[in-house]
Structure formats: C-alpha cells, structure tokens
Tab-separated table of C-alpha atoms in Angstrom:
chain	number	residue	atom	x	y	z
A	175	MET	CA	-20.890	-6.928	-17.234
A	176	ALA	CA	-17.609	-5.000	-16.942
A	177	SER	CA	-18.922	-3.066	-13.938
A	178	GLY	CA	-19.981	-6.319	-12.293
A	179	GLN	CA	-16.520	-7.782	-12.794
A	180	PHE	CA	-14.984	-4.605	-11.389
A	181	TYR	CA	-17.060	-4.693	-8.219
A	182	LEU	CA	-16.368	-8.409	-7.811
A	183	SER	CA	-12.652	-7.619	-8.042
A	184	CYS	CA	-13.122	-4.886	-5.433
A	185	LEU	CA	-14.833	-7.391	-3.132
A	186	VAL	CA	-11.952	-9.831	-3.543
A	187	MET	CA	-9.410	-7.052	-2.987
A	188	GLY	CA	-11.210	-5.900	0.148
A	189	SER	CA	-11.188	-9.443	1.488
A	190	LEU	CA	-7.511	-9.949	0.653
A	191	GLY	CA	-6.539	-6.583	2.131
A	192	SER	CA	-8.405	-7.287	5.361
A	193	MET	CA	-6.789	-10.710	5.595
A	194	CYS	CA	-3.318	-9.193	5.067
A	195	ILE	CA	-3.829	-6.880	8.039
A	196	LEU	CA	-5.520	-9.452	10.271
A	197	PHE	CA	-2.891	-12.109	9.540
A	198	THR	CA	-0.072	-9.670	10.349
A	199	VAL	CA	-1.747	-8.594	13.604
A	200	TYR	CA	-2.319	-12.226	14.591
A	201	TRP	CA	1.295	-13.135	13.810
A	202	MET	CA	2.641	-10.322	15.981
A	203	GLN	CA	0.154	-10.986	18.789
A	204	TYR	CA	0.241	-14.791	18.943
A	205	TRP	CA	3.894	-15.586	18.145
A	206	ARG	CA	5.751	-12.337	18.857
A	207	GLY	CA	4.214	-11.308	22.181
A	208	GLY	CA	1.848	-8.491	21.264
A	209	PHE	CA	2.247	-4.724	21.151
A	210	ALA	CA	3.656	-1.907	23.259
A	211	TRP	CA	5.132	1.566	22.798
A	212	ASP	CA	8.169	1.437	25.056
A	213	GLY	CA	11.161	0.820	22.774
A	214	SER	CA	11.030	-2.937	23.324
A	215	ILE	CA	10.631	-5.717	20.769
A	216	HIS	CA	6.895	-5.359	21.320
A	217	MET	CA	7.133	-1.824	19.975
A	218	PHE	CA	8.785	-3.210	16.858
A	219	ASN	CA	5.702	-5.377	16.315
A	220	TRP	CA	3.790	-2.255	15.278
A	221	HIS	CA	6.145	-1.855	12.316
A	222	PRO	CA	4.944	-4.749	10.111
A	223	VAL	CA	1.291	-4.113	10.966
A	224	LEU	CA	1.429	-0.413	10.109
A	225	MET	CA	3.511	-0.888	6.961
A	226	VAL	CA	1.191	-3.574	5.594
A	227	SER	CA	-1.851	-1.462	6.505
A	228	GLY	CA	-0.460	1.782	5.100
A	229	MET	CA	1.974	1.092	2.281
A	230	VAL	CA	0.122	-1.906	0.837
A	231	VAL	CA	-3.577	-2.077	1.691
A	232	LEU	CA	-4.517	1.592	2.114
A	233	TYR	CA	-2.134	2.657	-0.648
A	234	GLY	CA	-3.677	0.095	-2.987
A	235	ALA	CA	-7.195	1.266	-2.148
A	236	ALA	CA	-6.230	4.903	-2.756
A	237	SER	CA	-4.749	3.998	-6.130
A	238	LEU	CA	-8.082	2.616	-7.341
A	239	VAL	CA	-10.260	5.655	-6.618
A	240	TYR	CA	-10.337	6.698	-10.280
A	241	ARG	CA	-11.349	3.192	-11.351
A	242	LEU	CA	-14.721	3.563	-9.632
A	243	PRO	CA	-17.390	4.084	-12.315
A	244	GLN	CA	-18.978	6.790	-10.145
A	245	SER	CA	-15.860	8.904	-10.636
A	246	TRP	CA	-16.268	8.963	-14.425
A	247	VAL	CA	-18.983	11.626	-14.475
A	248	GLY	CA	-19.517	14.826	-12.566
A	249	PRO	CA	-16.883	16.963	-10.852
A	250	LYS	CA	-13.496	15.376	-10.286
A	251	LEU	CA	-12.578	17.420	-7.196
A	252	PRO	CA	-14.304	15.137	-4.626
A	253	TRP	CA	-12.483	12.136	-6.088
A	254	LYS	CA	-9.183	14.012	-6.089
A	255	LEU	CA	-9.711	14.857	-2.420
A	256	LEU	CA	-10.551	11.231	-1.606
A	257	HIS	CA	-7.505	10.011	-3.554
A	258	ALA	CA	-5.222	12.454	-1.720
A	259	ALA	CA	-6.790	11.814	1.700
A	260	LEU	CA	-6.427	8.027	1.485
A	261	HIS	CA	-2.807	8.389	0.432
A	262	LEU	CA	-2.223	10.837	3.289
A	263	MET	CA	-3.676	8.318	5.741
A	264	ALA	CA	-1.368	5.670	4.269
A	265	PHE	CA	1.574	8.042	4.685
A	266	ILE	CA	0.714	8.758	8.333
A	267	LEU	CA	0.538	5.035	9.148
A	268	THR	CA	3.860	4.572	7.357
A	269	VAL	CA	5.561	7.314	9.374
A	270	VAL	CA	4.302	5.832	12.656
A	271	GLY	CA	5.547	2.426	11.496
A	272	LEU	CA	8.979	3.890	10.800
A	273	VAL	CA	9.047	5.584	14.204
A	274	ALA	CA	8.334	2.217	15.830
A	275	VAL	CA	11.254	0.438	14.170
A	276	PHE	CA	13.739	3.318	14.552
A	277	GLN	CA	12.952	3.719	18.273
A	278	PHE	CA	13.286	-0.028	18.794
A	279	HIS	CA	16.671	-0.036	17.045
A	280	SER	CA	17.853	2.944	19.093
A	281	HIS	CA	16.660	1.403	22.358
A	282	SER	CA	18.360	-1.912	21.534
A	283	ASN	CA	21.563	-0.364	20.091
A	284	ILE	CA	20.906	-1.902	16.662
A	285	THR	CA	22.368	-0.215	13.600
A	286	HIS	CA	19.844	1.633	11.450
A	287	LEU	CA	19.343	0.996	7.737
A	288	TYR	CA	21.937	-1.725	7.197
A	289	SER	CA	19.876	-4.434	5.469
A	290	LEU	CA	18.568	-4.701	1.928
A	291	HIS	CA	15.040	-4.694	3.365
A	292	SER	CA	15.640	-1.372	5.088
A	293	TRP	CA	17.199	0.177	1.967
A	294	LEU	CA	14.303	-0.975	-0.174
A	295	GLY	CA	11.754	0.186	2.380
A	296	ILE	CA	13.208	3.655	2.941
A	297	THR	CA	13.560	4.146	-0.831
A	298	THR	CA	9.876	3.280	-1.203
A	299	VAL	CA	8.886	5.767	1.499
A	300	ILE	CA	11.004	8.530	-0.065
A	301	LEU	CA	9.431	7.904	-3.469
A	302	PHE	CA	5.981	7.881	-1.870
A	303	THR	CA	6.697	11.225	-0.193
A	304	CYS	CA	7.790	12.768	-3.490
A	305	GLN	CA	4.828	11.214	-5.306
A	306	TRP	CA	2.270	12.561	-2.847
A	307	SER	CA	3.842	16.014	-2.702
A	308	LEU	CA	4.008	16.282	-6.489
A	309	GLY	CA	0.454	15.002	-6.875
A	310	PHE	CA	-0.836	17.498	-4.312
A	311	ALA	CA	0.984	20.429	-5.913
A	312	ILE	CA	0.201	19.597	-9.542
A	313	PHE	CA	-3.114	17.765	-9.610
A	314	LEU	CA	-4.972	19.063	-6.545
A	315	LEU	CA	-3.965	22.720	-6.331
A	316	PRO	CA	-5.469	24.836	-9.140
A	317	TRP	CA	-2.346	26.644	-10.347
A	318	ALA	CA	-0.942	23.995	-12.750
A	319	SER	CA	-1.868	24.281	-16.433
A	320	LEU	CA	-3.621	21.477	-18.318
A	321	TRP	CA	-0.490	21.107	-20.436
A	322	LEU	CA	1.667	20.482	-17.356
A	323	ARG	CA	-0.844	18.053	-15.871
A	324	SER	CA	-1.072	16.124	-19.145
A	325	LEU	CA	2.711	15.943	-19.283
A	326	LEU	CA	3.109	14.671	-15.725
A	327	LYS	CA	0.083	12.360	-15.528
A	328	PRO	CA	1.785	9.313	-17.146
A	329	ILE	CA	4.770	9.772	-14.831
A	330	HIS	CA	2.456	10.034	-11.819
A	331	VAL	CA	0.623	6.853	-12.837
A	332	PHE	CA	3.876	4.963	-13.502
A	333	PHE	CA	5.402	5.826	-10.147
A	334	GLY	CA	2.117	5.075	-8.389
A	335	ALA	CA	2.196	1.492	-9.670
A	336	SER	CA	5.959	1.238	-9.103
A	337	ILE	CA	5.653	2.310	-5.468
A	338	LEU	CA	3.035	-0.377	-4.877
A	339	CYS	CA	5.396	-2.991	-6.351
A	340	LEU	CA	8.232	-1.727	-4.146
A	341	SER	CA	5.945	-1.795	-1.117
A	342	VAL	CA	5.045	-5.425	-1.729
A	343	ALA	CA	8.729	-6.287	-2.250
A	344	SER	CA	9.628	-4.491	0.985
A	345	VAL	CA	6.977	-6.396	2.933
A	346	ILE	CA	8.079	-9.761	1.528
A	347	SER	CA	11.729	-9.092	2.318
A	348	GLY	CA	10.731	-7.867	5.779
A	349	ILE	CA	8.743	-11.021	6.522
A	350	ASN	CA	11.663	-13.157	5.408
A	351	GLU	CA	14.134	-11.143	7.459
A	352	LYS	CA	11.951	-11.287	10.574
A	353	LEU	CA	11.628	-15.072	10.289
A	354	PHE	CA	15.379	-15.530	9.851
A	355	PHE	CA	16.068	-13.417	12.940
A	356	SER	CA	13.327	-14.980	15.081
A	357	LEU	CA	13.635	-18.661	14.169
A	358	LYS	CA	17.329	-19.267	14.824
A	359	ASN	CA	17.175	-21.742	17.692
A	360	ALA	CA	17.986	-25.408	17.134
A	361	THR	CA	14.556	-26.703	18.171
A	362	LYS	CA	12.507	-24.651	15.727
A	363	PRO	CA	14.722	-23.370	12.885
A	364	TYR	CA	13.143	-21.651	9.916
A	365	ALA	CA	14.216	-24.520	7.647
A	366	SER	CA	12.010	-26.952	9.580
A	367	LEU	CA	8.940	-24.842	8.738
A	368	PRO	CA	7.389	-24.467	12.201
A	369	SER	CA	3.818	-23.212	12.369
A	370	GLU	CA	4.923	-19.574	12.667
A	371	ALA	CA	6.951	-19.830	9.472
A	372	VAL	CA	4.060	-21.387	7.558
A	373	PHE	CA	1.667	-18.718	8.804
A	374	ALA	CA	4.042	-15.847	7.997
A	375	ASN	CA	4.801	-17.264	4.543
A	376	CYS	CA	1.048	-17.454	3.873
A	377	THR	CA	0.745	-13.832	4.997
A	378	GLY	CA	3.377	-12.911	2.435
A	379	LEU	CA	1.480	-14.751	-0.292
A	380	LEU	CA	-1.677	-12.820	0.632
A	381	VAL	CA	0.235	-9.547	0.282
A	382	VAL	CA	1.504	-10.605	-3.149
A	383	ALA	CA	-1.991	-11.648	-4.266
A	384	PHE	CA	-3.441	-8.324	-3.109
A	385	GLY	CA	-0.731	-6.337	-4.892
A	386	LEU	CA	-1.133	-8.283	-8.139
A	387	LEU	CA	-4.894	-7.812	-8.159
A	388	VAL	CA	-4.549	-4.067	-7.555
A	389	LEU	CA	-2.053	-3.827	-10.410
A	390	TYR	CA	-4.364	-5.787	-12.696
A	391	VAL	CA	-7.259	-3.409	-12.023
A	392	LEU	CA	-4.976	-0.403	-12.462
A	393	LEU	CA	-3.621	-1.615	-15.798
A	394	ALA	CA	-6.819	-3.106	-17.266
A	395	SER	CA	-7.775	-0.716	-20.062
A	396	SER	CA	-11.467	-1.601	-19.789
A	397	TRP	CA	-11.595	-0.173	-16.247
A	398	LYS	CA	-9.730	3.080	-16.844
A	399	ARG	CA	-11.538	6.401	-16.643
A	400	PRO	CA	-12.750	7.311	-20.163
A	401	GLU	CA	-11.271	10.420	-21.709
A	402	PRO	CA	-13.573	13.474	-21.630
A	403	GLY	CA	-16.201	13.313	-24.351
A	404	ILE	CA	-15.850	9.556	-24.933
A	405	LEU	CA	-18.895	7.519	-23.959
A	406	THR	CA	-18.511	3.781	-23.474
A	407	ASP	CA	-20.815	0.998	-22.398
A	408	ARG	CA	-19.019	1.069	-19.039
A	409	GLN	CA	-19.672	4.751	-18.395
A	410	PRO	CA	-22.588	5.498	-16.035
A	411	LEU	CA	-25.627	6.938	-17.752
A	412	LEU	CA	-26.108	10.672	-17.448
A	413	HIS	CA	-28.853	11.880	-15.195
A	414	ASP	CA	-32.200	12.679	-16.753
A	415	GLY	CA	-32.249	16.131	-18.268
A	416	GLU	CA	-28.507	16.350	-18.854
C-alpha cells in the first residue's frame, strides 16, 4: 500500500513538474515574444524557463532518488551516480539560465543583482554549488570515512530540502517581479488581473504545489530508505537464493 501511494505521488509530481515547465514556456512564448540568444529581452525569456526546469523540477526529481524502493537493496553506487548526475544536469541548466539574464542585463545596461529576487536567487545557486561539491567529495568519492559521512549526512539532507525551498521562493519572487515590470501600462496594469497575470500566477501556484509535494515525500518517514539490516513491509523482497 505504501509503495502504491509513493508511486501515485511520483505520478502527480511528474505531472506537476511537466506543467510547471510547459506553463513557463507558454508564458514566455505567447505573451513575452518567444526566445532568442542575442542579448535582447527574448534572451531573458530563457531565464525563467531554465531556472524552473533546473532549480525546481530537475532538482526536486534528483532529491527523490533515494526514496525509490528499488534503491533500498543492492549496491548504492548506481543510485549515487544517478543522484549526482541529475543534480549536475540541474546545475548546468541553472548556469545557462544565469548567463541568459546576466547577458541581457549587460546588453540593456541594467544593474546586476540589485533586487531581492536576484539576491535570493544567487544565494540559492551558491548554496547549491557548495551542496553538490560537498556531496560529490564526501558521498561519491571513496576516500571519506563512514564516521564523516554519518556526521555530514543530516546536514546534507537539511540543506538539500532548504535549497528546494529557496528555489521555489526565488521562482515566486521572480514571477511577481516580471509581472510588475511587464504590466505597467495603463490599459493592462497588473492590478486589473489581465490574462497574462492570471496565467503567470497559476504557474507560480503549480511551482509551489510541486515543491510542497517533493518536500512531503522527502520528509515522510514511511518513504525513507531503511537503515541497513532493518527490514520493513515497504522494503522490496530479496531475490530468491539471497
């Protein structure tokens, strides 16, 4: 029953994550003129798409690798590699997203890193960089002792969940900031809730729903990887002959 609920949650998360990306792409394409890589406002449009895809959706998926029941038995190395690879892909998308917004600001003579959104976002990326580097050095490379890994594991888990929360907060503040900047004219102000504002607000709610569901699965004790030697009714049965 618990495994069924887990996979149902994964199905819902996959649907929400896909909708987050598709809604962001549609917003940038339909209302903001599409995409380019030339320093223009259309280059900026890559920024929200890549940040939602990398720092929220792909990051959330990478965080849940060890919640898969298949990861509870057998060697952990393949799951460690998958966990690290998904986070690396999220990091690459994030870097490209940052390049898009910084080049747009430089091309348009806009000051860098002046808003609360930008401070929150760059702090999240810095923490993510430290988190990935520490995880790679301590948990993937073989040199670290079990004592050191046991000491740092709770810290690694805490910052993993914290970075996801910061990512969601950064996206929400970014959506709000973009709407305030874009909907300033007298005919369609943000306060009148034009169709773009409603759509973007709904996109933000999807991001929040996705983040909350990921956090719930991460924190639910019934879906955590059992400690070595502890068999539960959620743990996959051992193969015949083991």
